[in-house]
Amino acid sequence: SEKGKIAMQKAAHTASRMEEISKRLPECRDNANGPRMLSDLVTQTAEGAKEAANSAIDAATCAGVLKEKSMSLVALFEKLRSDAEQEAREAQEQERDAKTEEGDKTSAKKKDDGDQDHKEDKDSKDKQDEEASKKNANNQNDEEDEARMHRLKNWSRLCQLNKELLELQSKMKTMVNSSPESIQEVSRQKKRRLFGLVHEVIGNAMGNVSQAWLDARMCEGKSKNWLAVVDGILELVRKGTCSRLAVPCSIEARVLRQAALVDVDLLTKIVGKQLQTHVMTFKPRATTASEEERIKNKFEDLIVSLEQIPSSA
């Protein structure tokens, strides 16, 4: 914000210099030292214009850094998700290998019990297998520890990057608040298009609630699935409007984040009236009073957090 203000001040100073040149031009024509005076004024005006341009470049550089940090954060989110999926696949493969190895050991033990002549060879083989198993177990523990440390390092990097990005976003908000004319106003057409996407996201969520309610009506044992669907929807809205998260992971949450920046009052009405009314209308008969109260409290907390966001409509 300071760089933007400096750029505006220097631009105003340059304009003042140019106005002074236009006023003193007749005086320079009649004066013997007129050409020198005119040259000095033009030189000072050019230096002022150069300083104003440098300040504008610094402000634009700050905006470029913000964009680069946002892209880096999204890429790191994708990498973490890929690593988690890879670790899950490796864990399943290790479990299958362990079951196969256990079955082989059981078969070998039954065969050795029926053959007493090879008892010494059996004992030696069992000892070697046990040592190999311990060695493999130690290697597996080392790999798990290394993977755990890798995840912790990635989490630490992610938290640091999120913190830096939030600081840059705060600086950009301060700059925009001090100079609202520096950004383009959101047109009605763009706002209508954005909230069309919001209605699509909320409509899909209400459709999922209705489907879960229908499943629970056909089978009362599936009422817990309805609660899980509602909790997932509330978590989606919370992540989309959370001020402690620089960039949400899902596309739906990013749409809600943009809508909150454009018109938080309208978004609050959509969540507090349309979504909450639909959820509380389509609730299974098996829903207990405590579960219903918990959902209402979650909606109230979400509405309170939305109302604390400054309106920009």
PDB file of C-alpha atoms in Angstrom:
ATOM      1  CA  SER A   1       0.000   0.000   0.000  1.00  0.00           C
ATOM      2  CA  GLU A   2       2.915   2.362   0.780  1.00  0.00           C
ATOM      3  CA  LYS A   3       4.417   1.757  -2.670  1.00  0.00           C
ATOM      4  CA  GLY A   4       1.092   2.489  -4.313  1.00  0.00           C
ATOM      5  CA  LYS A   5       0.703   5.751  -2.349  1.00  0.00           C
ATOM      6  CA  ILE A   6       4.270   6.823  -3.223  1.00  0.00           C
ATOM      7  CA  ALA A   7       3.580   6.145  -6.928  1.00  0.00           C
ATOM      8  CA  MET A   8       0.407   8.276  -6.802  1.00  0.00           C
ATOM      9  CA  GLN A   9       2.185  11.137  -4.967  1.00  0.00           C
ATOM     10  CA  LYS A  10       5.053  11.199  -7.444  1.00  0.00           C
ATOM     11  CA  ALA A  11       2.682  11.084 -10.399  1.00  0.00           C
ATOM     12  CA  ALA A  12       0.817  14.079  -8.934  1.00  0.00           C
ATOM     13  CA  HIS A  13       4.114  15.914  -8.410  1.00  0.00           C
ATOM     14  CA  THR A  14       5.084  15.273 -12.056  1.00  0.00           C
ATOM     15  CA  ALA A  15       1.745  16.617 -13.247  1.00  0.00           C
ATOM     16  CA  SER A  16       2.280  19.747 -11.131  1.00  0.00           C
ATOM     17  CA  ARG A  17       5.700  20.234 -12.739  1.00  0.00           C
ATOM     18  CA  MET A  18       4.243  19.934 -16.212  1.00  0.00           C
ATOM     19  CA  GLU A  19       1.573  22.521 -15.325  1.00  0.00           C
ATOM     20  CA  GLU A  20       4.316  24.864 -14.047  1.00  0.00           C
ATOM     21  CA  ILE A  21       6.220  24.466 -17.347  1.00  0.00           C
ATOM     22  CA  SER A  22       3.123  25.457 -19.312  1.00  0.00           C
ATOM     23  CA  LYS A  23       2.632  28.556 -17.117  1.00  0.00           C
ATOM     24  CA  ARG A  24       6.262  29.720 -17.302  1.00  0.00           C
ATOM     25  CA  LEU A  25       6.668  29.096 -21.031  1.00  0.00           C
ATOM     26  CA  PRO A  26       5.834  32.741 -21.992  1.00  0.00           C
ATOM     27  CA  GLU A  27       8.282  33.997 -19.350  1.00  0.00           C
ATOM     28  CA  CYS A  28      11.047  31.775 -20.772  1.00  0.00           C
ATOM     29  CA  ARG A  29      10.482  33.142 -24.261  1.00  0.00           C
ATOM     30  CA  ASP A  30      10.993  36.788 -23.149  1.00  0.00           C
ATOM     31  CA  ASN A  31      13.907  36.116 -20.796  1.00  0.00           C
ATOM     32  CA  ALA A  32      17.517  35.797 -21.962  1.00  0.00           C
ATOM     33  CA  ASN A  33      18.042  32.798 -19.656  1.00  0.00           C
ATOM     34  CA  GLY A  34      14.752  31.302 -20.785  1.00  0.00           C
ATOM     35  CA  PRO A  35      16.194  28.259 -22.597  1.00  0.00           C
ATOM     36  CA  ARG A  36      18.250  27.274 -19.540  1.00  0.00           C
ATOM     37  CA  MET A  37      15.288  27.728 -17.177  1.00  0.00           C
ATOM     38  CA  LEU A  38      13.087  25.690 -19.493  1.00  0.00           C
ATOM     39  CA  SER A  39      15.731  22.943 -19.723  1.00  0.00           C
ATOM     40  CA  ASP A  40      16.022  22.704 -15.902  1.00  0.00           C
ATOM     41  CA  LEU A  41      12.253  22.438 -15.500  1.00  0.00           C
ATOM     42  CA  VAL A  42      12.024  19.731 -18.163  1.00  0.00           C
ATOM     43  CA  THR A  43      14.891  17.781 -16.535  1.00  0.00           C
ATOM     44  CA  GLN A  44      13.253  17.926 -13.071  1.00  0.00           C
ATOM     45  CA  THR A  45       9.914  16.867 -14.566  1.00  0.00           C
ATOM     46  CA  ALA A  46      11.548  13.893 -16.363  1.00  0.00           C
ATOM     47  CA  GLU A  47      13.241  12.757 -13.123  1.00  0.00           C
ATOM     48  CA  GLY A  48       9.920  12.978 -11.262  1.00  0.00           C
ATOM     49  CA  ALA A  49       8.199  10.953 -13.992  1.00  0.00           C
ATOM     50  CA  LYS A  50      10.964   8.322 -13.797  1.00  0.00           C
ATOM     51  CA  GLU A  51      10.556   8.007  -9.995  1.00  0.00           C
ATOM     52  CA  ALA A  52       6.763   7.685 -10.369  1.00  0.00           C
ATOM     53  CA  ALA A  53       7.224   4.945 -12.984  1.00  0.00           C
ATOM     54  CA  ASN A  54       9.665   3.042 -10.701  1.00  0.00           C
ATOM     55  CA  SER A  55       7.190   3.205  -7.814  1.00  0.00           C
ATOM     56  CA  ALA A  56       4.409   1.893 -10.067  1.00  0.00           C
ATOM     57  CA  ILE A  57       6.706  -0.976 -11.154  1.00  0.00           C
ATOM     58  CA  ASP A  58       7.330  -1.887  -7.463  1.00  0.00           C
ATOM     59  CA  ALA A  59       3.570  -2.013  -6.781  1.00  0.00           C
ATOM     60  CA  ALA A  60       3.013  -4.210  -9.849  1.00  0.00           C
ATOM     61  CA  THR A  61       5.868  -6.515  -8.728  1.00  0.00           C
ATOM     62  CA  CYS A  62       4.103  -7.041  -5.377  1.00  0.00           C
ATOM     63  CA  ALA A  63       0.965  -8.158  -7.222  1.00  0.00           C
ATOM     64  CA  GLY A  64       3.036 -10.567  -9.354  1.00  0.00           C
ATOM     65  CA  VAL A  65       4.604 -12.154  -6.258  1.00  0.00           C
ATOM     66  CA  LEU A  66       1.118 -12.739  -4.806  1.00  0.00           C
ATOM     67  CA  LYS A  67       0.031 -14.562  -7.967  1.00  0.00           C
ATOM     68  CA  GLU A  68       3.187 -16.714  -7.982  1.00  0.00           C
ATOM     69  CA  LYS A  69       2.711 -17.694  -4.296  1.00  0.00           C
ATOM     70  CA  SER A  70      -0.915 -18.686  -4.969  1.00  0.00           C
ATOM     71  CA  MET A  71       0.133 -20.990  -7.818  1.00  0.00           C
ATOM     72  CA  SER A  72       2.870 -22.539  -5.658  1.00  0.00           C
ATOM     73  CA  LEU A  73       0.382 -23.262  -2.858  1.00  0.00           C
ATOM     74  CA  VAL A  74      -2.073 -24.971  -5.221  1.00  0.00           C
ATOM     75  CA  ALA A  75       0.770 -27.097  -6.683  1.00  0.00           C
ATOM     76  CA  LEU A  76       1.895 -28.145  -3.191  1.00  0.00           C
ATOM     77  CA  PHE A  77      -1.687 -29.154  -2.288  1.00  0.00           C
ATOM     78  CA  GLU A  78      -1.779 -31.398  -5.361  1.00  0.00           C
ATOM     79  CA  LYS A  79       1.611 -32.945  -4.500  1.00  0.00           C
ATOM     80  CA  LEU A  80       0.543 -33.720  -0.928  1.00  0.00           C
ATOM     81  CA  ARG A  81      -2.601 -35.430  -2.173  1.00  0.00           C
ATOM     82  CA  SER A  82      -0.564 -37.498  -4.667  1.00  0.00           C
ATOM     83  CA  ASP A  83       1.928 -38.514  -1.934  1.00  0.00           C
ATOM     84  CA  ALA A  84      -0.914 -39.587   0.361  1.00  0.00           C
ATOM     85  CA  GLU A  85      -2.449 -41.772  -2.359  1.00  0.00           C
ATOM     86  CA  GLN A  86       0.950 -43.351  -3.096  1.00  0.00           C
ATOM     87  CA  GLU A  87       1.510 -44.118   0.599  1.00  0.00           C
ATOM     88  CA  ALA A  88      -1.938 -45.727   0.838  1.00  0.00           C
ATOM     89  CA  ARG A  89      -1.175 -47.999  -2.129  1.00  0.00           C
ATOM     90  CA  GLU A  90       2.193 -48.995  -0.644  1.00  0.00           C
ATOM     91  CA  ALA A  91       0.558 -49.809   2.698  1.00  0.00           C
ATOM     92  CA  GLN A  92      -1.971 -52.109   0.967  1.00  0.00           C
ATOM     93  CA  GLU A  93       0.824 -53.884  -0.910  1.00  0.00           C
ATOM     94  CA  GLN A  94       2.801 -54.366   2.309  1.00  0.00           C
ATOM     95  CA  GLU A  95      -0.266 -55.819   4.020  1.00  0.00           C
ATOM     96  CA  ARG A  96      -0.804 -58.333   1.193  1.00  0.00           C
ATOM     97  CA  ASP A  97       2.877 -59.317   1.271  1.00  0.00           C
ATOM     98  CA  ALA A  98       2.719 -59.802   5.035  1.00  0.00           C
ATOM     99  CA  LYS A  99      -0.338 -62.091   4.749  1.00  0.00           C
ATOM    100  CA  THR A 100       1.340 -64.112   2.009  1.00  0.00           C
ATOM    101  CA  GLU A 101       4.510 -64.461   4.069  1.00  0.00           C
ATOM    102  CA  GLU A 102       2.506 -65.554   7.120  1.00  0.00           C
ATOM    103  CA  GLY A 103       0.716 -68.241   5.084  1.00  0.00           C
ATOM    104  CA  ASP A 104       4.023 -69.546   3.744  1.00  0.00           C
ATOM    105  CA  LYS A 105       5.447 -69.817   7.252  1.00  0.00           C
ATOM    106  CA  THR A 106       2.383 -71.755   8.453  1.00  0.00           C
ATOM    107  CA  SER A 107       2.662 -74.256   5.587  1.00  0.00           C
ATOM    108  CA  ALA A 108       6.375 -74.738   6.197  1.00  0.00           C
ATOM    109  CA  LYS A 109       5.792 -75.345   9.896  1.00  0.00           C
ATOM    110  CA  LYS A 110       3.160 -78.072   9.244  1.00  0.00           C
ATOM    111  CA  LYS A 111       5.474 -79.806   6.808  1.00  0.00           C
ATOM    112  CA  ASP A 112       8.399 -79.772   9.242  1.00  0.00           C
ATOM    113  CA  ASP A 113       6.259 -81.223  12.050  1.00  0.00           C
ATOM    114  CA  GLY A 114       5.638 -84.312   9.880  1.00  0.00           C
ATOM    115  CA  ASP A 115       9.322 -84.801   9.056  1.00  0.00           C
ATOM    116  CA  GLN A 116      11.412 -85.343  12.188  1.00  0.00           C
ATOM    117  CA  ASP A 117      14.517 -86.391  10.192  1.00  0.00           C
ATOM    118  CA  HIS A 118      15.092 -82.796   9.096  1.00  0.00           C
ATOM    119  CA  LYS A 119      14.533 -81.204  12.477  1.00  0.00           C
ATOM    120  CA  GLU A 120      17.986 -79.643  12.651  1.00  0.00           C
ATOM    121  CA  ASP A 121      17.650 -78.179   9.172  1.00  0.00           C
ATOM    122  CA  LYS A 122      14.194 -76.932  10.124  1.00  0.00           C
ATOM    123  CA  ASP A 123      15.486 -75.197  13.277  1.00  0.00           C
ATOM    124  CA  SER A 124      18.294 -73.567  11.343  1.00  0.00           C
ATOM    125  CA  LYS A 125      15.926 -72.424   8.604  1.00  0.00           C
ATOM    126  CA  ASP A 126      13.409 -71.064  11.130  1.00  0.00           C
ATOM    127  CA  LYS A 127      16.179 -69.132  12.840  1.00  0.00           C
ATOM    128  CA  GLN A 128      17.334 -67.662   9.536  1.00  0.00           C
ATOM    129  CA  ASP A 129      13.764 -66.780   8.594  1.00  0.00           C
ATOM    130  CA  GLU A 130      13.231 -65.117  11.959  1.00  0.00           C
ATOM    131  CA  GLU A 131      16.389 -63.060  11.575  1.00  0.00           C
ATOM    132  CA  ALA A 132      15.355 -62.092   8.058  1.00  0.00           C
ATOM    133  CA  SER A 133      11.874 -61.135   9.300  1.00  0.00           C
ATOM    134  CA  LYS A 134      13.354 -58.973  12.062  1.00  0.00           C
ATOM    135  CA  LYS A 135      15.658 -57.347   9.547  1.00  0.00           C
ATOM    136  CA  ASN A 136      12.766 -56.681   7.165  1.00  0.00           C
ATOM    137  CA  ALA A 137      10.675 -55.336  10.051  1.00  0.00           C
ATOM    138  CA  ASN A 138      13.481 -52.956  11.042  1.00  0.00           C
ATOM    139  CA  ASN A 139      13.861 -51.803   7.433  1.00  0.00           C
ATOM    140  CA  GLN A 140      10.102 -51.289   7.198  1.00  0.00           C
ATOM    141  CA  ASN A 141      10.101 -49.248  10.422  1.00  0.00           C
ATOM    142  CA  ASP A 142      12.940 -47.116   9.068  1.00  0.00           C
ATOM    143  CA  GLU A 143      10.992 -46.502   5.848  1.00  0.00           C
ATOM    144  CA  GLU A 144       7.857 -45.584   7.827  1.00  0.00           C
ATOM    145  CA  ASP A 145       9.850 -43.147   9.982  1.00  0.00           C
ATOM    146  CA  GLU A 146      11.368 -41.563   6.880  1.00  0.00           C
ATOM    147  CA  ALA A 147       7.945 -41.240   5.250  1.00  0.00           C
ATOM    148  CA  ARG A 148       6.539 -39.702   8.445  1.00  0.00           C
ATOM    149  CA  MET A 149       9.357 -37.137   8.581  1.00  0.00           C
ATOM    150  CA  HIS A 150       8.781 -36.346   4.909  1.00  0.00           C
ATOM    151  CA  ARG A 151       5.091 -35.673   5.586  1.00  0.00           C
ATOM    152  CA  LEU A 152       5.965 -33.458   8.569  1.00  0.00           C
ATOM    153  CA  LYS A 153       8.390 -31.429   6.448  1.00  0.00           C
ATOM    154  CA  ASN A 154       5.773 -30.999   3.725  1.00  0.00           C
ATOM    155  CA  TRP A 155       3.216 -29.903   6.319  1.00  0.00           C
ATOM    156  CA  SER A 156       5.684 -27.377   7.757  1.00  0.00           C
ATOM    157  CA  ARG A 157       6.400 -25.979   4.275  1.00  0.00           C
ATOM    158  CA  LEU A 158       2.681 -25.792   3.551  1.00  0.00           C
ATOM    159  CA  CYS A 159       1.977 -23.866   6.774  1.00  0.00           C
ATOM    160  CA  GLN A 160       4.819 -21.423   6.066  1.00  0.00           C
ATOM    161  CA  LEU A 161       3.659 -20.868   2.475  1.00  0.00           C
ATOM    162  CA  ASN A 162       0.073 -20.365   3.672  1.00  0.00           C
ATOM    163  CA  LYS A 163       1.285 -17.783   6.206  1.00  0.00           C
ATOM    164  CA  GLU A 164       3.315 -15.850   3.610  1.00  0.00           C
ATOM    165  CA  LEU A 165       0.404 -15.875   1.172  1.00  0.00           C
ATOM    166  CA  LEU A 166      -2.016 -14.593   3.828  1.00  0.00           C
ATOM    167  CA  GLU A 167       0.392 -11.720   4.570  1.00  0.00           C
ATOM    168  CA  LEU A 168       0.555 -10.808   0.872  1.00  0.00           C
ATOM    169  CA  GLN A 169      -3.235 -10.982   0.606  1.00  0.00           C
ATOM    170  CA  SER A 170      -3.528  -8.678   3.633  1.00  0.00           C
ATOM    171  CA  LYS A 171      -1.166  -6.160   2.010  1.00  0.00           C
ATOM    172  CA  MET A 172      -3.141  -6.283  -1.236  1.00  0.00           C
ATOM    173  CA  LYS A 173      -6.427  -5.720   0.649  1.00  0.00           C
ATOM    174  CA  THR A 174      -4.903  -2.713   2.434  1.00  0.00           C
ATOM    175  CA  MET A 175      -3.679  -1.306  -0.888  1.00  0.00           C
ATOM    176  CA  VAL A 176      -7.102  -1.767  -2.505  1.00  0.00           C
ATOM    177  CA  ASN A 177      -8.923  -0.217   0.480  1.00  0.00           C
ATOM    178  CA  SER A 178      -6.641   2.827   0.367  1.00  0.00           C
ATOM    179  CA  SER A 179      -7.002   3.186  -3.429  1.00  0.00           C
ATOM    180  CA  PRO A 180     -10.278   1.531  -4.571  1.00  0.00           C
ATOM    181  CA  GLU A 181      -9.879   3.037  -8.012  1.00  0.00           C
ATOM    182  CA  SER A 182      -6.788   0.858  -8.604  1.00  0.00           C
ATOM    183  CA  ILE A 183      -8.952  -2.206  -9.415  1.00  0.00           C
ATOM    184  CA  GLN A 184     -11.829  -2.615 -11.822  1.00  0.00           C
ATOM    185  CA  GLU A 185     -15.349  -2.619 -10.398  1.00  0.00           C
ATOM    186  CA  VAL A 186     -17.242  -5.936 -10.580  1.00  0.00           C
ATOM    187  CA  SER A 187     -19.963  -5.539 -13.208  1.00  0.00           C
ATOM    188  CA  ARG A 188     -23.508  -6.830 -12.763  1.00  0.00           C
ATOM    189  CA  GLN A 189     -22.966  -9.389 -15.483  1.00  0.00           C
ATOM    190  CA  LYS A 190     -19.873 -10.831 -13.765  1.00  0.00           C
ATOM    191  CA  LYS A 191     -21.643 -10.863 -10.399  1.00  0.00           C
ATOM    192  CA  ARG A 192     -24.656 -12.633 -11.942  1.00  0.00           C
ATOM    193  CA  ARG A 193     -22.359 -15.214 -13.532  1.00  0.00           C
ATOM    194  CA  LEU A 194     -20.458 -15.783 -10.259  1.00  0.00           C
ATOM    195  CA  PHE A 195     -23.588 -16.290  -8.168  1.00  0.00           C
ATOM    196  CA  GLY A 196     -24.938 -18.557 -10.889  1.00  0.00           C
ATOM    197  CA  LEU A 197     -22.023 -20.850 -10.050  1.00  0.00           C
ATOM    198  CA  VAL A 198     -22.806 -20.429  -6.332  1.00  0.00           C
ATOM    199  CA  HIS A 199     -26.405 -21.538  -6.911  1.00  0.00           C
ATOM    200  CA  GLU A 200     -25.073 -24.521  -8.869  1.00  0.00           C
ATOM    201  CA  VAL A 201     -22.772 -25.535  -5.989  1.00  0.00           C
ATOM    202  CA  ILE A 202     -25.526 -25.110  -3.376  1.00  0.00           C
ATOM    203  CA  GLY A 203     -28.025 -26.871  -5.664  1.00  0.00           C
ATOM    204  CA  ASN A 204     -25.732 -29.908  -5.974  1.00  0.00           C
ATOM    205  CA  ALA A 205     -25.338 -29.932  -2.195  1.00  0.00           C
ATOM    206  CA  MET A 206     -29.102 -29.854  -1.670  1.00  0.00           C
ATOM    207  CA  GLY A 207     -29.475 -32.653  -4.229  1.00  0.00           C
ATOM    208  CA  ASN A 208     -27.036 -34.794  -2.228  1.00  0.00           C
ATOM    209  CA  VAL A 209     -29.048 -34.088   0.937  1.00  0.00           C
ATOM    210  CA  SER A 210     -32.277 -35.131  -0.784  1.00  0.00           C
ATOM    211  CA  GLN A 211     -30.708 -38.348  -2.100  1.00  0.00           C
ATOM    212  CA  ALA A 212     -29.335 -39.227   1.349  1.00  0.00           C
ATOM    213  CA  TRP A 213     -32.766 -38.524   2.872  1.00  0.00           C
ATOM    214  CA  LEU A 214     -34.415 -40.820   0.302  1.00  0.00           C
ATOM    215  CA  ASP A 215     -31.903 -43.607   1.016  1.00  0.00           C
ATOM    216  CA  ALA A 216     -32.515 -43.242   4.764  1.00  0.00           C
ATOM    217  CA  ARG A 217     -36.277 -43.378   4.186  1.00  0.00           C
ATOM    218  CA  MET A 218     -35.918 -46.679   2.345  1.00  0.00           C
ATOM    219  CA  CYS A 219     -33.465 -48.053   4.905  1.00  0.00           C
ATOM    220  CA  GLU A 220     -33.327 -46.487   8.380  1.00  0.00           C
ATOM    221  CA  GLY A 221     -29.827 -47.879   8.881  1.00  0.00           C
ATOM    222  CA  LYS A 222     -28.543 -45.286   6.372  1.00  0.00           C
ATOM    223  CA  SER A 223     -29.561 -42.256   8.455  1.00  0.00           C
ATOM    224  CA  LYS A 224     -25.933 -41.886   9.545  1.00  0.00           C
ATOM    225  CA  ASN A 225     -25.002 -41.396   5.879  1.00  0.00           C
ATOM    226  CA  TRP A 226     -27.339 -38.366   5.797  1.00  0.00           C
ATOM    227  CA  LEU A 227     -25.477 -36.842   8.761  1.00  0.00           C
ATOM    228  CA  ALA A 228     -22.148 -37.435   7.015  1.00  0.00           C
ATOM    229  CA  VAL A 229     -23.422 -35.703   3.838  1.00  0.00           C
ATOM    230  CA  VAL A 230     -24.607 -32.654   5.810  1.00  0.00           C
ATOM    231  CA  ASP A 231     -21.314 -32.432   7.737  1.00  0.00           C
ATOM    232  CA  GLY A 232     -19.402 -32.575   4.446  1.00  0.00           C
ATOM    233  CA  ILE A 233     -21.452 -29.717   2.978  1.00  0.00           C
ATOM    234  CA  LEU A 234     -20.961 -27.537   6.076  1.00  0.00           C
ATOM    235  CA  GLU A 235     -17.225 -28.255   5.977  1.00  0.00           C
ATOM    236  CA  LEU A 236     -17.127 -27.213   2.288  1.00  0.00           C
ATOM    237  CA  VAL A 237     -18.759 -23.852   3.084  1.00  0.00           C
ATOM    238  CA  ARG A 238     -16.489 -23.350   6.108  1.00  0.00           C
ATOM    239  CA  LYS A 239     -13.324 -23.940   4.057  1.00  0.00           C
ATOM    240  CA  GLY A 240     -14.571 -21.624   1.305  1.00  0.00           C
ATOM    241  CA  THR A 241     -15.028 -18.721   3.761  1.00  0.00           C
ATOM    242  CA  CYS A 242     -12.241 -19.473   6.263  1.00  0.00           C
ATOM    243  CA  SER A 243      -9.935 -16.460   6.697  1.00  0.00           C
ATOM    244  CA  ARG A 244      -7.038 -18.645   7.935  1.00  0.00           C
ATOM    245  CA  LEU A 245      -6.743 -20.553   4.641  1.00  0.00           C
ATOM    246  CA  ALA A 246      -5.129 -18.663   1.754  1.00  0.00           C
ATOM    247  CA  VAL A 247      -6.332 -20.879  -1.114  1.00  0.00           C
ATOM    248  CA  PRO A 248      -9.045 -23.588  -0.708  1.00  0.00           C
ATOM    249  CA  CYS A 249      -8.374 -26.987  -2.306  1.00  0.00           C
ATOM    250  CA  SER A 250     -11.654 -27.664  -4.119  1.00  0.00           C
ATOM    251  CA  ILE A 251     -13.140 -25.666  -6.987  1.00  0.00           C
ATOM    252  CA  GLU A 252     -16.469 -25.386  -5.140  1.00  0.00           C
ATOM    253  CA  ALA A 253     -14.775 -23.828  -2.093  1.00  0.00           C
ATOM    254  CA  ARG A 254     -12.949 -21.327  -4.327  1.00  0.00           C
ATOM    255  CA  VAL A 255     -16.269 -20.293  -5.901  1.00  0.00           C
ATOM    256  CA  LEU A 256     -17.703 -19.634  -2.423  1.00  0.00           C
ATOM    257  CA  ARG A 257     -14.539 -17.661  -1.493  1.00  0.00           C
ATOM    258  CA  GLN A 258     -14.955 -15.379  -4.533  1.00  0.00           C
ATOM    259  CA  ALA A 259     -18.653 -14.918  -3.775  1.00  0.00           C
ATOM    260  CA  ALA A 260     -17.830 -13.876  -0.189  1.00  0.00           C
ATOM    261  CA  LEU A 261     -15.399 -11.252  -1.507  1.00  0.00           C
ATOM    262  CA  VAL A 262     -17.981  -9.834  -3.946  1.00  0.00           C
ATOM    263  CA  ASP A 263     -21.199  -9.888  -1.860  1.00  0.00           C
ATOM    264  CA  VAL A 264     -21.040 -11.662   1.513  1.00  0.00           C
ATOM    265  CA  ASP A 265     -24.569 -10.539   2.448  1.00  0.00           C
ATOM    266  CA  LEU A 266     -26.098 -12.369  -0.518  1.00  0.00           C
ATOM    267  CA  LEU A 267     -24.008 -15.465   0.186  1.00  0.00           C
ATOM    268  CA  THR A 268     -25.174 -15.426   3.834  1.00  0.00           C
ATOM    269  CA  LYS A 269     -28.820 -15.390   2.705  1.00  0.00           C
ATOM    270  CA  ILE A 270     -28.247 -18.328   0.348  1.00  0.00           C
ATOM    271  CA  VAL A 271     -26.548 -20.431   3.037  1.00  0.00           C
ATOM    272  CA  GLY A 272     -28.758 -19.345   5.951  1.00  0.00           C
ATOM    273  CA  LYS A 273     -32.113 -19.595   4.191  1.00  0.00           C
ATOM    274  CA  GLN A 274     -32.014 -21.863   1.147  1.00  0.00           C
ATOM    275  CA  LEU A 275     -29.447 -24.429   2.276  1.00  0.00           C
ATOM    276  CA  GLN A 276     -30.382 -24.572   5.979  1.00  0.00           C
ATOM    277  CA  THR A 277     -34.125 -24.716   5.241  1.00  0.00           C
ATOM    278  CA  HIS A 278     -33.608 -27.567   2.763  1.00  0.00           C
ATOM    279  CA  VAL A 279     -31.409 -29.536   5.181  1.00  0.00           C
ATOM    280  CA  MET A 280     -33.788 -29.198   8.133  1.00  0.00           C
ATOM    281  CA  THR A 281     -36.797 -30.062   5.903  1.00  0.00           C
ATOM    282  CA  PHE A 282     -35.270 -33.235   4.452  1.00  0.00           C
ATOM    283  CA  LYS A 283     -34.036 -34.915   7.621  1.00  0.00           C
ATOM    284  CA  PRO A 284     -34.667 -38.636   8.283  1.00  0.00           C
ATOM    285  CA  ARG A 285     -37.183 -39.700  10.896  1.00  0.00           C
ATOM    286  CA  ALA A 286     -34.394 -41.554  12.713  1.00  0.00           C
ATOM    287  CA  THR A 287     -32.529 -38.278  13.384  1.00  0.00           C
ATOM    288  CA  THR A 288     -32.328 -37.730  17.147  1.00  0.00           C
ATOM    289  CA  ALA A 289     -32.982 -34.424  18.893  1.00  0.00           C
ATOM    290  CA  SER A 290     -29.308 -34.099  19.858  1.00  0.00           C
ATOM    291  CA  GLU A 291     -28.180 -34.658  16.260  1.00  0.00           C
ATOM    292  CA  GLU A 292     -30.666 -32.089  14.984  1.00  0.00           C
ATOM    293  CA  GLU A 293     -29.501 -29.574  17.609  1.00  0.00           C
ATOM    294  CA  ARG A 294     -25.860 -30.175  16.639  1.00  0.00           C
ATOM    295  CA  ILE A 295     -26.609 -29.408  12.971  1.00  0.00           C
ATOM    296  CA  LYS A 296     -28.511 -26.231  13.907  1.00  0.00           C
ATOM    297  CA  ASN A 297     -25.572 -25.059  16.050  1.00  0.00           C
ATOM    298  CA  LYS A 298     -23.150 -25.680  13.174  1.00  0.00           C
ATOM    299  CA  PHE A 299     -25.320 -23.597  10.841  1.00  0.00           C
ATOM    300  CA  GLU A 300     -25.537 -20.792  13.436  1.00  0.00           C
ATOM    301  CA  ASP A 301     -21.747 -20.755  13.904  1.00  0.00           C
ATOM    302  CA  LEU A 302     -21.270 -20.668  10.122  1.00  0.00           C
ATOM    303  CA  ILE A 303     -23.712 -17.766   9.704  1.00  0.00           C
ATOM    304  CA  VAL A 304     -21.986 -15.831  12.511  1.00  0.00           C
ATOM    305  CA  SER A 305     -18.586 -16.266  10.847  1.00  0.00           C
ATOM    306  CA  LEU A 306     -20.039 -15.133   7.498  1.00  0.00           C
ATOM    307  CA  GLU A 307     -21.615 -12.040   9.048  1.00  0.00           C
ATOM    308  CA  GLN A 308     -18.243 -11.035  10.518  1.00  0.00           C
ATOM    309  CA  ILE A 309     -16.773 -10.710   7.002  1.00  0.00           C
ATOM    310  CA  PRO A 310     -16.933  -7.032   5.877  1.00  0.00           C
ATOM    311  CA  SER A 311     -19.538  -6.501   3.176  1.00  0.00           C
ATOM    312  CA  SER A 312     -18.228  -5.292  -0.188  1.00  0.00           C
ATOM    313  CA  ALA A 313     -21.508  -5.236  -2.116  1.00  0.00           C
TER     314      ALA A 313
END
